[in-house]
Each structure stands twice: as structure tokens, then as C-alpha cells.
CSV table of C-alpha atoms in Angstrom, one decimal:
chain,number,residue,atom,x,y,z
A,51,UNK,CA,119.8,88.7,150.8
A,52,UNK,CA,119.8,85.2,149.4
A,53,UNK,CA,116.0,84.7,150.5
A,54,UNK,CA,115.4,87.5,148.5
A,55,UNK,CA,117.5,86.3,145.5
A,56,UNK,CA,116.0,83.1,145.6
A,57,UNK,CA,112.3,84.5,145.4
A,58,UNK,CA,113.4,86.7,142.2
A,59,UNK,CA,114.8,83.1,140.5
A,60,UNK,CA,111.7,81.6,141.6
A,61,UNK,CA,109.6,83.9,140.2
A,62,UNK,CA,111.0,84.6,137.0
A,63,UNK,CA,111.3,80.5,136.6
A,64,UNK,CA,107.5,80.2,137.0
A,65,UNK,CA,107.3,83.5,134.5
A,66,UNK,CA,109.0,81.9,131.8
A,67,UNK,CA,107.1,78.1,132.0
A,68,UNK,CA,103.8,80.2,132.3
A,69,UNK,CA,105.3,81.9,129.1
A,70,UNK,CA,104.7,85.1,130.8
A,71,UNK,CA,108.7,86.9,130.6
A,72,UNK,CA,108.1,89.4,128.0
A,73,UNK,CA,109.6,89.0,124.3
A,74,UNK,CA,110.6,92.5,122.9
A,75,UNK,CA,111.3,92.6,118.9
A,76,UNK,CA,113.0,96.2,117.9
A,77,UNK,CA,111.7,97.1,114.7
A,78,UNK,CA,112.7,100.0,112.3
A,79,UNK,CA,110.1,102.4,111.3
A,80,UNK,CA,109.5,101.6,107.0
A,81,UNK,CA,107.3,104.6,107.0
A,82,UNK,CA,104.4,102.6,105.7
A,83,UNK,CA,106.5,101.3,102.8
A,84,UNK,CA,106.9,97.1,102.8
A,85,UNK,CA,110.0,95.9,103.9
A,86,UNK,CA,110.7,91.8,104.1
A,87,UNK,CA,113.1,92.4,106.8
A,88,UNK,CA,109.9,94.0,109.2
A,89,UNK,CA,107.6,91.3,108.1
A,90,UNK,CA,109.8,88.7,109.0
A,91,UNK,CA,110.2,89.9,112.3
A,92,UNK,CA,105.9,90.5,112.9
A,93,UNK,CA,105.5,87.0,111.9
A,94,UNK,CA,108.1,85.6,114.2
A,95,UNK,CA,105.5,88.1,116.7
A,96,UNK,CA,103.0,86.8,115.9
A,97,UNK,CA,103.7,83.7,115.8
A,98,UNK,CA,104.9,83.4,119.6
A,99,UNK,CA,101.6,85.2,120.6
A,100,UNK,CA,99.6,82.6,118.7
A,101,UNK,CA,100.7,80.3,120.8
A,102,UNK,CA,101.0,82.0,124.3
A,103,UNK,CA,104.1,83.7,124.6
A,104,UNK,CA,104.1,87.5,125.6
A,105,UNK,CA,105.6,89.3,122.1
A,106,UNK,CA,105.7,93.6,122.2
A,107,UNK,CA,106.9,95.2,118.8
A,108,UNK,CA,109.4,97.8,120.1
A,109,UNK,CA,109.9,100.9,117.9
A,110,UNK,CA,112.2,104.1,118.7
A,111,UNK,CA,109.6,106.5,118.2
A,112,UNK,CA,106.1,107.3,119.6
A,113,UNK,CA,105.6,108.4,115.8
A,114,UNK,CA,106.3,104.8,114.3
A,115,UNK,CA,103.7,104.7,111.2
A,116,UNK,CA,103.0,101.3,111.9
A,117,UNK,CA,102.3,98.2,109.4
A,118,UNK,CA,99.0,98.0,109.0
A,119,UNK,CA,98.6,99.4,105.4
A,120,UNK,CA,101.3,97.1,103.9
A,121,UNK,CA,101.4,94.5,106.1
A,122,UNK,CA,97.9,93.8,108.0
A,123,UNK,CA,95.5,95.3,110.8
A,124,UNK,CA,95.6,92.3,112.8
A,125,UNK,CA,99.5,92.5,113.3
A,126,UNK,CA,99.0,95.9,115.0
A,127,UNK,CA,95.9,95.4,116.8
A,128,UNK,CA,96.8,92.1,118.6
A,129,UNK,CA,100.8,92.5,119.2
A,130,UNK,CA,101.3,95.0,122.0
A,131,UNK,CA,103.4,97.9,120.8
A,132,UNK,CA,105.8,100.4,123.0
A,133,UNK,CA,108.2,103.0,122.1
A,134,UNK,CA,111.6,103.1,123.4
A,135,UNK,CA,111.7,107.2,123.5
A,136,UNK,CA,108.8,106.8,126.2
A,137,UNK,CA,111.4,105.5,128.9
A,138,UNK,CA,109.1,103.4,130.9
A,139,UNK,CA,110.0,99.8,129.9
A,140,UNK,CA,109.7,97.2,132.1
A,141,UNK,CA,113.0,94.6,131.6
A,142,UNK,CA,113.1,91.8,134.2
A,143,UNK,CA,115.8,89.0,134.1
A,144,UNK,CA,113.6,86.7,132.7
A,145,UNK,CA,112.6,88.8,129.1
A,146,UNK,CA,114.1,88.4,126.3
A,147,UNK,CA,114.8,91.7,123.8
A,148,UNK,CA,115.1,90.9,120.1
A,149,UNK,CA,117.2,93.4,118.4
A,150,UNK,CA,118.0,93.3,114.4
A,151,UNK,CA,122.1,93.7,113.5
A,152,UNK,CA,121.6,97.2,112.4
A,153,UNK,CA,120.8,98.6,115.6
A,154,UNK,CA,123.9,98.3,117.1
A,155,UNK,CA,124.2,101.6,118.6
A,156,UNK,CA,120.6,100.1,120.7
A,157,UNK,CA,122.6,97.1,122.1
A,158,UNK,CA,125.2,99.3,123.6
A,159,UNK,CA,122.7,101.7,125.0
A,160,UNK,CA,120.7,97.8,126.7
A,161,UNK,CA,124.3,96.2,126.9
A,162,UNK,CA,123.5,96.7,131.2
A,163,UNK,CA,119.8,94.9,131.3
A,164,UNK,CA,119.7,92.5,133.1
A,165,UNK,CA,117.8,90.1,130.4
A,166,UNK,CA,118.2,88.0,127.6
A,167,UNK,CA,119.4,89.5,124.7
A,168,UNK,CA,119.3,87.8,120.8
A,169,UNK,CA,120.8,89.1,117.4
A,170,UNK,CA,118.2,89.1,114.6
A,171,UNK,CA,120.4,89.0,111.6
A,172,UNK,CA,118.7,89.4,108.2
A,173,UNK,CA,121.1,91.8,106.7
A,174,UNK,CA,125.2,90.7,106.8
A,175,UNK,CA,126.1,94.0,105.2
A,176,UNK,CA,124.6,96.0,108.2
A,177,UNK,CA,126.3,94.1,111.2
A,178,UNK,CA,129.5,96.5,111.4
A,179,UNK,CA,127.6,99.6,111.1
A,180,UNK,CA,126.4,101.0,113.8
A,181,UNK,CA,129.0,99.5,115.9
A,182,UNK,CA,132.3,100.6,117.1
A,183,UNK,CA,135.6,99.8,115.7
A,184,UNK,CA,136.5,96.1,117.3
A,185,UNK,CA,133.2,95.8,119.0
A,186,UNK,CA,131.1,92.3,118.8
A,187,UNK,CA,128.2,91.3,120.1
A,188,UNK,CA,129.6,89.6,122.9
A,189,UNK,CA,130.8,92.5,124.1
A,190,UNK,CA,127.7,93.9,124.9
A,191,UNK,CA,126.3,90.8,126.5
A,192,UNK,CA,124.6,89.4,122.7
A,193,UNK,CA,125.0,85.5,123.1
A,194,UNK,CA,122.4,84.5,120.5
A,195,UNK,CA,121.9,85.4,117.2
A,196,UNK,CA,118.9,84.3,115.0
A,197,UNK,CA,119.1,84.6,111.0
A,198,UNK,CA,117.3,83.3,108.0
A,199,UNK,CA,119.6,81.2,106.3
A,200,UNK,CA,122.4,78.4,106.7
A,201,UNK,CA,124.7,80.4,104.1
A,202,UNK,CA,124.5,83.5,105.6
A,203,UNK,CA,124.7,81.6,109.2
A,204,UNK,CA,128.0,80.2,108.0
A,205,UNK,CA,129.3,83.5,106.7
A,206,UNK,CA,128.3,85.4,110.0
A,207,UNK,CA,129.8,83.0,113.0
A,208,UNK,CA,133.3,83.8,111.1
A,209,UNK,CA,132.4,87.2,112.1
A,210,UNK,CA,130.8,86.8,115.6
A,211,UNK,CA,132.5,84.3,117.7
A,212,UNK,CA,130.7,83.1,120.9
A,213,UNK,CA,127.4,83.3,119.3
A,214,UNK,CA,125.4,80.9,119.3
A,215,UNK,CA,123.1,80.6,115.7
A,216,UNK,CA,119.3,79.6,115.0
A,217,UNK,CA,118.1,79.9,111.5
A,218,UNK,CA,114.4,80.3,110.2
A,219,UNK,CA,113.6,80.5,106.7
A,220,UNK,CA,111.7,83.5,105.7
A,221,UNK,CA,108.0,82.6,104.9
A,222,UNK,CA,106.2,83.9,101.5
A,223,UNK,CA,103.2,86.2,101.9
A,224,UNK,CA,99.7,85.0,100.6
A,225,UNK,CA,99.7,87.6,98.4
A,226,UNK,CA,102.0,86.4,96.3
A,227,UNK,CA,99.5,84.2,94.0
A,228,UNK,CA,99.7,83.1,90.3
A,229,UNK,CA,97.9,85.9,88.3
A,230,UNK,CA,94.5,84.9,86.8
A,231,UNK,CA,95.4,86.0,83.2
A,232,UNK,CA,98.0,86.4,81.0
A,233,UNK,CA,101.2,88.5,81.7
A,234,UNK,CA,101.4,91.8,79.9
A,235,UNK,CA,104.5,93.3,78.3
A,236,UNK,CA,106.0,94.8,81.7
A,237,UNK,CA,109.1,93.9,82.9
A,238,UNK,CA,109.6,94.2,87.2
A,239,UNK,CA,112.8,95.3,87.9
A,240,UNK,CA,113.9,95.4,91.6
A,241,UNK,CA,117.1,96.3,92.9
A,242,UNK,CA,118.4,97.1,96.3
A,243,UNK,CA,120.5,101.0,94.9
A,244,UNK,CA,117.9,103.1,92.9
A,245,UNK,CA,120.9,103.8,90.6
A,246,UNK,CA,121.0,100.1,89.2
A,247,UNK,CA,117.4,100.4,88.7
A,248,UNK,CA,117.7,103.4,86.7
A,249,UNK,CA,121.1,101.8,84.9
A,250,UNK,CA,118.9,98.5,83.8
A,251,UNK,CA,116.0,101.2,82.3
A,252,UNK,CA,118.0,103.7,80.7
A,253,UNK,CA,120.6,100.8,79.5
A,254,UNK,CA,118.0,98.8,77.9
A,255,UNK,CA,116.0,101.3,75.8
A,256,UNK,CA,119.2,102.6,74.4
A,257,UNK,CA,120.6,99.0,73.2
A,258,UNK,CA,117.0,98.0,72.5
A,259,UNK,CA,115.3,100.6,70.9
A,260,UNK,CA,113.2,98.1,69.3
A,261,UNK,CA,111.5,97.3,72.7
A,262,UNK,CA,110.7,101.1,73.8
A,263,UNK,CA,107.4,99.7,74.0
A,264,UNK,CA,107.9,97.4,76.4
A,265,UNK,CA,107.3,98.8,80.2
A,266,UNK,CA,110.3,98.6,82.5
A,267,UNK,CA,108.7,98.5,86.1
A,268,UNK,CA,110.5,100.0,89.3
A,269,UNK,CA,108.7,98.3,92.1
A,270,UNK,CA,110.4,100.2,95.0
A,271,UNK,CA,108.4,102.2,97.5
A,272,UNK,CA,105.2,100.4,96.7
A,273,UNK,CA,102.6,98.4,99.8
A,274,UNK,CA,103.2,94.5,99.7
A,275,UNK,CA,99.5,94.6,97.9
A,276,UNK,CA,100.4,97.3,95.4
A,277,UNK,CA,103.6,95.3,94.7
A,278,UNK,CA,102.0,91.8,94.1
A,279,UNK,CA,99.2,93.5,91.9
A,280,UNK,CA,101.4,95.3,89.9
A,281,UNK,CA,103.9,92.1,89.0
A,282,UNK,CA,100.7,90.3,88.4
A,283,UNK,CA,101.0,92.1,84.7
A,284,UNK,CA,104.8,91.1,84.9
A,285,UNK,CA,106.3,88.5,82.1
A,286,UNK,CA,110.0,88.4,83.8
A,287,UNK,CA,111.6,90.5,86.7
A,288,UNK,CA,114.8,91.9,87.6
A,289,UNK,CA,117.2,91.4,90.5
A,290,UNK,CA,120.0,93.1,91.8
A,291,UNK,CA,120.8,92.6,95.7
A,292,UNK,CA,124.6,91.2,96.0
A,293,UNK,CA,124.5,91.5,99.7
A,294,UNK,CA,121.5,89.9,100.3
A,295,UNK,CA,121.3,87.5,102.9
A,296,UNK,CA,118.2,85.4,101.8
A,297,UNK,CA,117.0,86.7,98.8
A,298,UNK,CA,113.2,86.8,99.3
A,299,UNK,CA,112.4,88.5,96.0
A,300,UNK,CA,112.9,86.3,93.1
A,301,UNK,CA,111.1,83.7,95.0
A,302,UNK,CA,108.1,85.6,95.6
A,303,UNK,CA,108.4,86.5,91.9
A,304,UNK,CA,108.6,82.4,91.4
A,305,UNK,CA,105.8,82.0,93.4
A,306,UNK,CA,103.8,84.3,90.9
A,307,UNK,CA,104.7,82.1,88.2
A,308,UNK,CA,107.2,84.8,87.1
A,309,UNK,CA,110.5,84.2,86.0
A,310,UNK,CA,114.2,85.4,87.4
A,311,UNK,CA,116.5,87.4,85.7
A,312,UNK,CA,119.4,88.0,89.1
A,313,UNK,CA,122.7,89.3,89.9
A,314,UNK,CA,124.3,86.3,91.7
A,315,UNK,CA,124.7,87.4,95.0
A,316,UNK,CA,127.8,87.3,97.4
A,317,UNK,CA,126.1,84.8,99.4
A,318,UNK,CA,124.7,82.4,97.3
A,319,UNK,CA,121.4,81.1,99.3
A,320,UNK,CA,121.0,77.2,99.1
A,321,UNK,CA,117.4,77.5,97.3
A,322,UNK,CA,119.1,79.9,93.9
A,323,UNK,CA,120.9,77.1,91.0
A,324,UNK,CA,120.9,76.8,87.5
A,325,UNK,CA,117.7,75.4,86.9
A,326,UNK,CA,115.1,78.2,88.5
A,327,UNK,CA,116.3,81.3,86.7
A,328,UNK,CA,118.9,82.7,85.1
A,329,UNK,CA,121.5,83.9,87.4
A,330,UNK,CA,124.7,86.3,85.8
A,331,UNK,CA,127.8,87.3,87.7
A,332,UNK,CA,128.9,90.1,85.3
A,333,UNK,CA,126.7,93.0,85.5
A,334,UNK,CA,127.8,94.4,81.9
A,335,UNK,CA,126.0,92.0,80.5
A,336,UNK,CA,122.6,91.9,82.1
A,337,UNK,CA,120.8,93.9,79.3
A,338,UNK,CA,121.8,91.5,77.0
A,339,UNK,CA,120.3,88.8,78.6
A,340,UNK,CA,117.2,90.4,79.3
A,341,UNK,CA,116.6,91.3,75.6
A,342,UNK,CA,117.5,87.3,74.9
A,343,UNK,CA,114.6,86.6,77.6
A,344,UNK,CA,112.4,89.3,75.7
A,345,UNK,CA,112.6,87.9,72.2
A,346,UNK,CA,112.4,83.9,73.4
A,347,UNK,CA,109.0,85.3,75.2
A,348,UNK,CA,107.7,87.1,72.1
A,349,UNK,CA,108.1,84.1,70.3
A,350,UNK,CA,107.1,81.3,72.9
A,351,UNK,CA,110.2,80.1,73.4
A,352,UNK,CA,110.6,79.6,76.8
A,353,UNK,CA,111.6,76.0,78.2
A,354,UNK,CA,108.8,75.2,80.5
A,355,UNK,CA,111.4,73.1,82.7
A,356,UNK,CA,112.1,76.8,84.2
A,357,UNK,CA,108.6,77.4,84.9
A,358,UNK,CA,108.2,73.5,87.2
A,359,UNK,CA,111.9,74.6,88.8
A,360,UNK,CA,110.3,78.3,90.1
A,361,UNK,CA,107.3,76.5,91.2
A,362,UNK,CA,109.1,73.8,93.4
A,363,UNK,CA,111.7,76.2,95.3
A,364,UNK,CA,108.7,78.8,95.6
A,365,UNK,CA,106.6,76.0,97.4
A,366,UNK,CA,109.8,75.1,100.2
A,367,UNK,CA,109.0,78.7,101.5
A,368,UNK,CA,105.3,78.7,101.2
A,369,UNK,CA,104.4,76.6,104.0
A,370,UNK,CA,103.3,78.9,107.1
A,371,UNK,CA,103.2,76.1,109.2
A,372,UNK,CA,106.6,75.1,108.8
A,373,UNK,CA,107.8,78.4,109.7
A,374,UNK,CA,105.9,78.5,113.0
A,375,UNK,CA,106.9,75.2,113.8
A,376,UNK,CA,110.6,76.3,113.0
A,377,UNK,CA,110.2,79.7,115.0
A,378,UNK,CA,108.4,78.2,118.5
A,379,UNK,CA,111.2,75.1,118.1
A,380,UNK,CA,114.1,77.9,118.4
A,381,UNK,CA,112.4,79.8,121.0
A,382,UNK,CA,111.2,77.0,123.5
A,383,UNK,CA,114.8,76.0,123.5
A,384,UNK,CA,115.6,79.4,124.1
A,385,UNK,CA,113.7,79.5,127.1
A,386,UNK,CA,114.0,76.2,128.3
A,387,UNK,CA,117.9,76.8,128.1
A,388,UNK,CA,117.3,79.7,130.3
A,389,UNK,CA,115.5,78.2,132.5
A,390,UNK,CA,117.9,75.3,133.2
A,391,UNK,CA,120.5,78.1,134.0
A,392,UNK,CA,118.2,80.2,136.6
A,393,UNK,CA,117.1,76.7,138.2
A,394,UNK,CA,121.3,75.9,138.4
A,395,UNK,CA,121.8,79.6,140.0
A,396,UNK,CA,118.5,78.9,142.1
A,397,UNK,CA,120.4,75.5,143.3
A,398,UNK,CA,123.5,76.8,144.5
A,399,UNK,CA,121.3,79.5,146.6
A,400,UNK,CA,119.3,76.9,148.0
A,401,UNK,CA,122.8,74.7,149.0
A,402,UNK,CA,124.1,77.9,150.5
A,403,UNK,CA,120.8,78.6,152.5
């Protein structure tokens, strides 16, 4: 029995230095519209299979619409993808299965595999609900969590105890560029509850009646390239996310050289302060403030101090490099953790035998 125990830790050992153990990412199914929280995750893919590793995109459904319209052929047609409703996965000790906070009811259904098994935590807000009263990741055999940022890190290890916590930074899509020409007279407005969207729109025109003909934009629903063209015409956008654990938005709308009108947040992120848009706690008063922004623009009135702020907190979350460094730093430790615990196990086998 141990001769047989010890082949199994041998093999999976040599699996995971030969980066061979398989690294499944659960993703949800956006139905082809762009979603941050899905790039995110085929980067940190993509990434790993760049450099070796054995990434497979796992979706529920042999019906999963995919990414490639929004997001890019080449992160469908070089990551390996499987479907969980197929029931023909093969788990080994030495994988590791990636799965985001709001598929809890997945962890309890894989809280039995015999792998490694990491959080990926982009949305705080989610973590509760698909769980059971009193459950925790723990529980179901979650050691690890990975999220995107230190501020939502710290609010999330109140929450989860025994975890322990990686953070990567979100990287900014290329297609978020500086437009070519001037901006037209088109406000973006996005907000995480169609309702607010509607609220900011129907608000507005009714204090403002003076600025009817001035184009509120609702960028929901749209491709990532159909939402960079269309705030390409855009002179100032509109945020409204309060549980948002990064805030990837207003700093692609920085990065375009567009400035930030945002509801602060509950979780403040570390790269949002006074000086790179104008942040309001009090939601009453947002239309106010936008018609302020409106009337400063008209008249060329804006302090171009905001403009050299946006541009140097876009550029921190620019650099692809950076974020592949980050994401194969957190997972060679990962692995070369687990590794030191199968050689331990392997060890006290050997000492027995």
C-alpha cells in the first residue's frame, strides 16, 4: 500500500515541477457581453499558458458562448476549454481548481477532490451568496484565496479566517487608448443597477433642461470594443459601483483621457483620491455636480492638473508585464508550497518503508 502511495507522490511531484498538474479556472457564462471579472480571470489563463503551465477555462455548460467576440480569438483557441455538465473531468491530487467567490454552491459540490483548491475573489458583495448560513471556505477545503486588491484583501480575511490571501492588480485592456480627436458632447454613464443609470438620465434632463442636447450614454451590455469606441466620443463619465472591489472602470475611462465623475465606494481602492476625479459620497447630489462639470467643459474650464492625475494612476495598471510577473510570482509559490508538502508526506512514507 505505501509502495503504491509513494509512486502517486512521486508522480504528481514530477507533474507539478514539469508544470504538467492541470490549472482549472471556473468561469461564468457573460453571454458574449464584456465583463472585467471574466477577463481578469483569461488573462491570469493565459498568462500561465504563456509560460508553460497547463490552464483549462471551466464553464457549467456545453452551451457557454464563449469570449471571443468581446474579448479575443486567441483566448479561446489556445486555452483548452471543458464543461463541468460533461462529467468526465480528470482531478488528480496535484491540480489545482480556480473557482470565483460566487460559485459557492460549485465548492460544496468539489469540497471532496482530492486537489488544490483557490478562491478567486473579485466581487466581496458575492462571497455569502451562494453559500450556506455559517459556511466558509475552509469548510469546504478552500485554503487560498486570490483577489485584486489590498483594500478589499483586508476587508475579506475579517471575513474568511484561515485563508491565506494573494493579490494581483487587474490589468487595462489595449483598447483602452486616448481618442484621436476631440470628445463630443456625450456623457458615459456606467453603473452597476440599471435603475441608477436611468435615475442619473432622467434626473439630469429634468434639472437641466438646458442641456437636453447633450447625450447621456448607457454603456451596459455593449463588447469591450463597442464600449471603448463609443467613450472615444465621451467628454466625462459616470460611476456608480459602491460594492466594487477594484474599480476597473473609471480607470479605463482615465486611461482614455476621460474624466471621473464616482460614487465613492464602500471600499475605497488605494489608486481613487482627490486629485484624479471627482469622487461624491451623497448620491442626491450627483446631478448637480455633473451639470458643474458640464458648464466648466463648455467654457474650458477644466484644471488640467486632473487630466496629468488620470494619466499617472491609469499608467500603474497599464503595464501587462507587471501583471504577469505578479500572476506567475503567486502561482510558482503556489506550487512550490505544494510541492514541499507532497515531498514532506513522500518523506515520512519513505521512513516508514
Amino acid at each position: 500500500m505505501n509502495t503504491e502511495h509513494i509512486k502517486k507522490l512521486e508522480k504528481s511531484i514530477q507533474s507539478m515541477k514539469d508544470k504538467k498538474s492541470r490549472i482549472y479556472f471556473v468561469v461564468q457564462d457573460t453571454k458574449g457581453n464584456a465583463k472585467g471579472s471574466v477577463r481578469y480571470t483569461y488573462q491570469m489563463a493565459y498568462t500561465l499558458k504563456k509560460d508553460g503551465y497547463n490552464p483549462i477555462i471551466l464553464h457549467e455548460t456545453k452551451e457557454y458562448f464563449g469570449v471571443a467576440d468581446w474579448l479575443g480569438e486567441k483566448y479561446m483557441s489556445e486555452l483548452p476549454h471543458k464543461s463541468i455538465d460533461e462529467g468526465n473531468l480528470e482531478i488528480s491530487p496535484d491540480d489545482l481548481l480556480i473557482i470565483p467567490e460566487i460559485f459557492g454552491y460549485i465548492m460544496d459540490q468539489v469540497k471532496n477532490l482530492p486537489c488544490g483548491k483557490v478562491v478567486l475573489t473579485q466581487a466581496y458583495d458575492h462571497i455569502f451568496e451562494t453559500l450556506e448560513p455559517g459556511q466558509t471556505w475552509s469548510q469546504l477545503g478552500f485554503h487560498k484565496c486570490i483577489t485584486t486588491s489590498e483594500t478589499q484583501k483586508e476587508h475579506v480575511e475579517k471575513l474568511m479566517r484561515k485563508i491565506s490571501y494573494a493579490v494581483v492588480n487587474p490589468v487595462l485592456s489595449d483598447v483602452f487608448k486616448k481618442p484621436e480627436y476631440p470628445a463630443k458632447t456625450v456623457i458615459a454613464v456606467h453603473t452597476r443597477d440599471q435603475r441608477d443609470t436611468v435615475n442619473i438620465i432622467k434626473q439630469f434632463y429634468a434639472r437641466f433642461p438646458q442641456y437636453r442636447w447633450i447625450r447621456l450614454l448607457d454603456l451596459r451590455g455593449l463588447t469591450e470594443t463597442d464600449f471603448a469606441n463609443a467613450m472615444k466620443d465621451c467628454f466625462v463619465s459616470i460611476w456608480i459601483d459602491q460594492t466594487s472591489g477594484f474599480g476597473t472602470f473609471p480607470l479605463e475611462s482615465m486611461k482614455m483621457g476621460i474624466p471621473v465623475i464616482g460614487m465613492l465606494p464602500h471600499l475605497q481602492p488605494k489608486w481613487l483620491n482627490e486629485d484624479n476625479g471627482l469622487w461624491i459620497a451623497n448620491k442626491n447630489t450627483l446631478v448637480d455636480v455633473i451639470a458643474d462639470f458640464v458648464q466648466n467643459w463648455l467654457e474650458d474650464n477644466i484644471n488640467p492638473e486632473l487630466y496629468d492625475a488620470m494619466e499617472k494612476t491609469a499608467n500603474e495598471y497599464s503595464d501587462m508585464e507587471k501583471f504577469e510577473s505578479k500572476v506567475l510570482e503567486v502561482f510558482s509559490e503556489m506550487f512550490e508550497s505544494r510541492i514541499e508538502s507532497f515531498e514532506e508526506q513522500l518523506n515520512k512514507l519513505e521512513t516508514i518503508e
